[in-house]
């Protein structure tokens, strides 16, 4: 699991406004997590709930919503977990793949990667 911090921008689906935050890159986290006070400031409301197993082994249900994200010059729509206001933002594995970015743990940076599209008969 690689961890380091990067600047990302989060915005609502209509892309009307964005907030830049620092996020911990965490390839061990499935989804991106943003403190709920940031999401609420942007007018982003919960759209669904999912169950998650957290580090201490408990299973919790957390709110999620679709957000627009920018990182390292790439953009994507991604599902985002509403985190507690006091917690660090996390940039998770699903969002990294959606952005087409991978982790360079030696230099602690995000890098563009080739995405896989195997088995669809494309030559």
PDB file of C-alpha atoms in Angstrom:
ATOM      1  CA  UNK A   1       0.000   0.000   0.000  1.00  0.00           C
ATOM      2  CA  UNK A   2       1.477   3.339  -1.085  1.00  0.00           C
ATOM      3  CA  UNK A   3       0.651   6.501   0.862  1.00  0.00           C
ATOM      4  CA  UNK A   4       1.588  10.132   0.219  1.00  0.00           C
ATOM      5  CA  UNK A   5      -0.305  13.396  -0.264  1.00  0.00           C
ATOM      6  CA  UNK A   6      -1.448  15.182  -3.444  1.00  0.00           C
ATOM      7  CA  UNK A   7      -3.658  18.172  -4.210  1.00  0.00           C
ATOM      8  CA  UNK A   8      -7.035  17.345  -5.769  1.00  0.00           C
ATOM      9  CA  UNK A   9     -10.074  19.406  -6.687  1.00  0.00           C
ATOM     10  CA  UNK A  10     -13.604  18.256  -5.840  1.00  0.00           C
ATOM     11  CA  UNK A  11     -16.799  19.665  -7.324  1.00  0.00           C
ATOM     12  CA  UNK A  12     -20.460  18.849  -7.857  1.00  0.00           C
ATOM     13  CA  UNK A  13     -21.603  17.022 -10.976  1.00  0.00           C
ATOM     14  CA  UNK A  14     -22.607  20.314 -12.646  1.00  0.00           C
ATOM     15  CA  UNK A  15     -18.965  21.488 -12.260  1.00  0.00           C
ATOM     16  CA  UNK A  16     -20.217  24.887 -11.035  1.00  0.00           C
ATOM     17  CA  UNK A  17     -17.528  25.252  -8.368  1.00  0.00           C
ATOM     18  CA  UNK A  18     -14.547  23.380  -6.968  1.00  0.00           C
ATOM     19  CA  UNK A  19     -12.585  23.183  -3.764  1.00  0.00           C
ATOM     20  CA  UNK A  20      -8.919  22.247  -3.689  1.00  0.00           C
ATOM     21  CA  UNK A  21      -7.965  19.903  -0.877  1.00  0.00           C
ATOM     22  CA  UNK A  22      -4.980  17.762   0.000  1.00  0.00           C
ATOM     23  CA  UNK A  23      -5.641  14.023  -0.076  1.00  0.00           C
ATOM     24  CA  UNK A  24      -3.683  11.046   1.130  1.00  0.00           C
ATOM     25  CA  UNK A  25      -3.106   8.644  -1.766  1.00  0.00           C
ATOM     26  CA  UNK A  26      -4.105   5.287  -0.349  1.00  0.00           C
ATOM     27  CA  UNK A  27      -4.115   2.331  -2.742  1.00  0.00           C
ATOM     28  CA  UNK A  28      -5.532   0.207   0.089  1.00  0.00           C
ATOM     29  CA  UNK A  29      -8.748   2.263   0.115  1.00  0.00           C
ATOM     30  CA  UNK A  30     -11.372   1.314  -2.468  1.00  0.00           C
ATOM     31  CA  UNK A  31     -13.078   4.710  -2.785  1.00  0.00           C
ATOM     32  CA  UNK A  32     -12.118   8.340  -2.362  1.00  0.00           C
ATOM     33  CA  UNK A  33     -13.160   9.850   0.963  1.00  0.00           C
ATOM     34  CA  UNK A  34     -13.755  13.585   1.466  1.00  0.00           C
ATOM     35  CA  UNK A  35     -14.779  15.201   4.760  1.00  0.00           C
ATOM     36  CA  UNK A  36     -18.535  15.754   4.700  1.00  0.00           C
ATOM     37  CA  UNK A  37     -18.204  19.443   5.584  1.00  0.00           C
ATOM     38  CA  UNK A  38     -16.282  20.002   2.317  1.00  0.00           C
ATOM     39  CA  UNK A  39     -18.918  18.129   0.312  1.00  0.00           C
ATOM     40  CA  UNK A  40     -21.746  20.009   2.024  1.00  0.00           C
ATOM     41  CA  UNK A  41     -20.052  23.375   1.308  1.00  0.00           C
ATOM     42  CA  UNK A  42     -20.064  22.412  -2.373  1.00  0.00           C
ATOM     43  CA  UNK A  43     -23.763  21.560  -2.232  1.00  0.00           C
ATOM     44  CA  UNK A  44     -23.137  17.831  -2.682  1.00  0.00           C
ATOM     45  CA  UNK A  45     -25.811  15.730  -0.962  1.00  0.00           C
ATOM     46  CA  UNK A  46     -25.653  11.996  -0.215  1.00  0.00           C
ATOM     47  CA  UNK A  47     -27.087   9.842  -3.011  1.00  0.00           C
ATOM     48  CA  UNK A  48     -26.584   6.328  -1.635  1.00  0.00           C
ATOM     49  CA  UNK A  49     -25.189   4.365   1.306  1.00  0.00           C
ATOM     50  CA  UNK A  50     -22.739   1.461   1.248  1.00  0.00           C
ATOM     51  CA  UNK A  51     -21.265  -0.859   3.858  1.00  0.00           C
ATOM     52  CA  UNK A  52     -17.537  -0.673   4.566  1.00  0.00           C
ATOM     53  CA  UNK A  53     -15.150  -2.608   6.758  1.00  0.00           C
ATOM     54  CA  UNK A  54     -12.878  -0.152   8.557  1.00  0.00           C
ATOM     55  CA  UNK A  55      -9.378  -0.606   9.974  1.00  0.00           C
ATOM     56  CA  UNK A  56     -10.528  -1.790  13.408  1.00  0.00           C
ATOM     57  CA  UNK A  57     -12.662  -4.532  11.814  1.00  0.00           C
ATOM     58  CA  UNK A  58     -16.071  -2.911  12.310  1.00  0.00           C
ATOM     59  CA  UNK A  59     -18.578  -2.715   9.449  1.00  0.00           C
ATOM     60  CA  UNK A  60     -20.149   0.735   9.043  1.00  0.00           C
ATOM     61  CA  UNK A  61     -22.656   2.251   6.618  1.00  0.00           C
ATOM     62  CA  UNK A  62     -21.548   5.529   5.052  1.00  0.00           C
ATOM     63  CA  UNK A  63     -23.112   8.042   2.697  1.00  0.00           C
ATOM     64  CA  UNK A  64     -21.751   8.400  -0.847  1.00  0.00           C
ATOM     65  CA  UNK A  65     -22.305  10.695  -3.829  1.00  0.00           C
ATOM     66  CA  UNK A  66     -21.056  11.192  -7.359  1.00  0.00           C
ATOM     67  CA  UNK A  67     -18.530  14.040  -7.593  1.00  0.00           C
ATOM     68  CA  UNK A  68     -16.311  15.581 -10.244  1.00  0.00           C
ATOM     69  CA  UNK A  69     -12.608  15.254  -9.452  1.00  0.00           C
ATOM     70  CA  UNK A  70      -9.437  16.753 -10.898  1.00  0.00           C
ATOM     71  CA  UNK A  71      -5.937  15.478 -10.152  1.00  0.00           C
ATOM     72  CA  UNK A  72      -2.620  15.792 -11.972  1.00  0.00           C
ATOM     73  CA  UNK A  73      -4.317  17.328 -15.023  1.00  0.00           C
ATOM     74  CA  UNK A  74      -6.853  14.499 -15.340  1.00  0.00           C
ATOM     75  CA  UNK A  75     -10.586  14.673 -14.684  1.00  0.00           C
ATOM     76  CA  UNK A  76     -13.271  12.096 -13.870  1.00  0.00           C
ATOM     77  CA  UNK A  77     -16.630  11.535 -12.231  1.00  0.00           C
ATOM     78  CA  UNK A  78     -16.266   9.238  -9.252  1.00  0.00           C
ATOM     79  CA  UNK A  79     -18.138   7.911  -6.247  1.00  0.00           C
ATOM     80  CA  UNK A  80     -17.010   9.608  -3.071  1.00  0.00           C
ATOM     81  CA  UNK A  81     -17.533   8.624   0.569  1.00  0.00           C
ATOM     82  CA  UNK A  82     -18.683  11.254   3.081  1.00  0.00           C
ATOM     83  CA  UNK A  83     -15.974  11.197   5.756  1.00  0.00           C
ATOM     84  CA  UNK A  84     -15.958  12.739   9.197  1.00  0.00           C
ATOM     85  CA  UNK A  85     -14.982  16.446   9.251  1.00  0.00           C
ATOM     86  CA  UNK A  86     -11.849  15.709  11.275  1.00  0.00           C
ATOM     87  CA  UNK A  87     -10.471  13.006   8.977  1.00  0.00           C
ATOM     88  CA  UNK A  88      -7.999  13.359   6.126  1.00  0.00           C
ATOM     89  CA  UNK A  89      -9.278  13.109   2.575  1.00  0.00           C
ATOM     90  CA  UNK A  90      -8.247   9.847   0.873  1.00  0.00           C
ATOM     91  CA  UNK A  91      -7.704   9.305  -2.847  1.00  0.00           C
ATOM     92  CA  UNK A  92      -8.686   5.667  -3.360  1.00  0.00           C
ATOM     93  CA  UNK A  93      -7.998   2.969  -5.935  1.00  0.00           C
ATOM     94  CA  UNK A  94     -11.259   3.276  -7.906  1.00  0.00           C
ATOM     95  CA  UNK A  95     -10.763   7.007  -8.484  1.00  0.00           C
ATOM     96  CA  UNK A  96      -7.115   6.499  -9.449  1.00  0.00           C
ATOM     97  CA  UNK A  97      -8.177   3.999 -12.118  1.00  0.00           C
ATOM     98  CA  UNK A  98     -10.939   6.304 -13.357  1.00  0.00           C
ATOM     99  CA  UNK A  99      -8.366   9.097 -13.675  1.00  0.00           C
ATOM    100  CA  UNK A 100      -5.928   6.798 -15.501  1.00  0.00           C
ATOM    101  CA  UNK A 101      -3.309   7.385 -12.825  1.00  0.00           C
ATOM    102  CA  UNK A 102      -0.988   5.018 -11.038  1.00  0.00           C
ATOM    103  CA  UNK A 103       1.326   5.371  -8.071  1.00  0.00           C
ATOM    104  CA  UNK A 104       5.076   5.907  -8.200  1.00  0.00           C
ATOM    105  CA  UNK A 105       5.875   5.065  -4.556  1.00  0.00           C
ATOM    106  CA  UNK A 106       9.608   5.767  -4.887  1.00  0.00           C
ATOM    107  CA  UNK A 107       9.126   9.373  -6.016  1.00  0.00           C
ATOM    108  CA  UNK A 108       5.794   9.712  -4.175  1.00  0.00           C
ATOM    109  CA  UNK A 109       3.813  10.981  -7.128  1.00  0.00           C
ATOM    110  CA  UNK A 110       0.968  10.010  -9.429  1.00  0.00           C
ATOM    111  CA  UNK A 111       1.800   8.991 -12.983  1.00  0.00           C
ATOM    112  CA  UNK A 112      -0.284   8.293 -16.106  1.00  0.00           C
ATOM    113  CA  UNK A 113      -0.774   4.582 -16.783  1.00  0.00           C
ATOM    114  CA  UNK A 114      -2.028   2.448 -19.643  1.00  0.00           C
ATOM    115  CA  UNK A 115      -5.473   1.129 -18.846  1.00  0.00           C
ATOM    116  CA  UNK A 116      -6.521  -2.451 -19.554  1.00  0.00           C
ATOM    117  CA  UNK A 117      -9.198  -3.353 -22.079  1.00  0.00           C
ATOM    118  CA  UNK A 118      -8.733  -7.075 -22.609  1.00  0.00           C
ATOM    119  CA  UNK A 119     -11.223  -9.569 -23.961  1.00  0.00           C
ATOM    120  CA  UNK A 120     -13.411  -7.241 -26.006  1.00  0.00           C
ATOM    121  CA  UNK A 121     -12.128  -8.308 -29.442  1.00  0.00           C
ATOM    122  CA  UNK A 122     -10.258  -5.053 -30.055  1.00  0.00           C
ATOM    123  CA  UNK A 123      -7.118  -5.466 -32.127  1.00  0.00           C
TER     124      UNK A 123
END
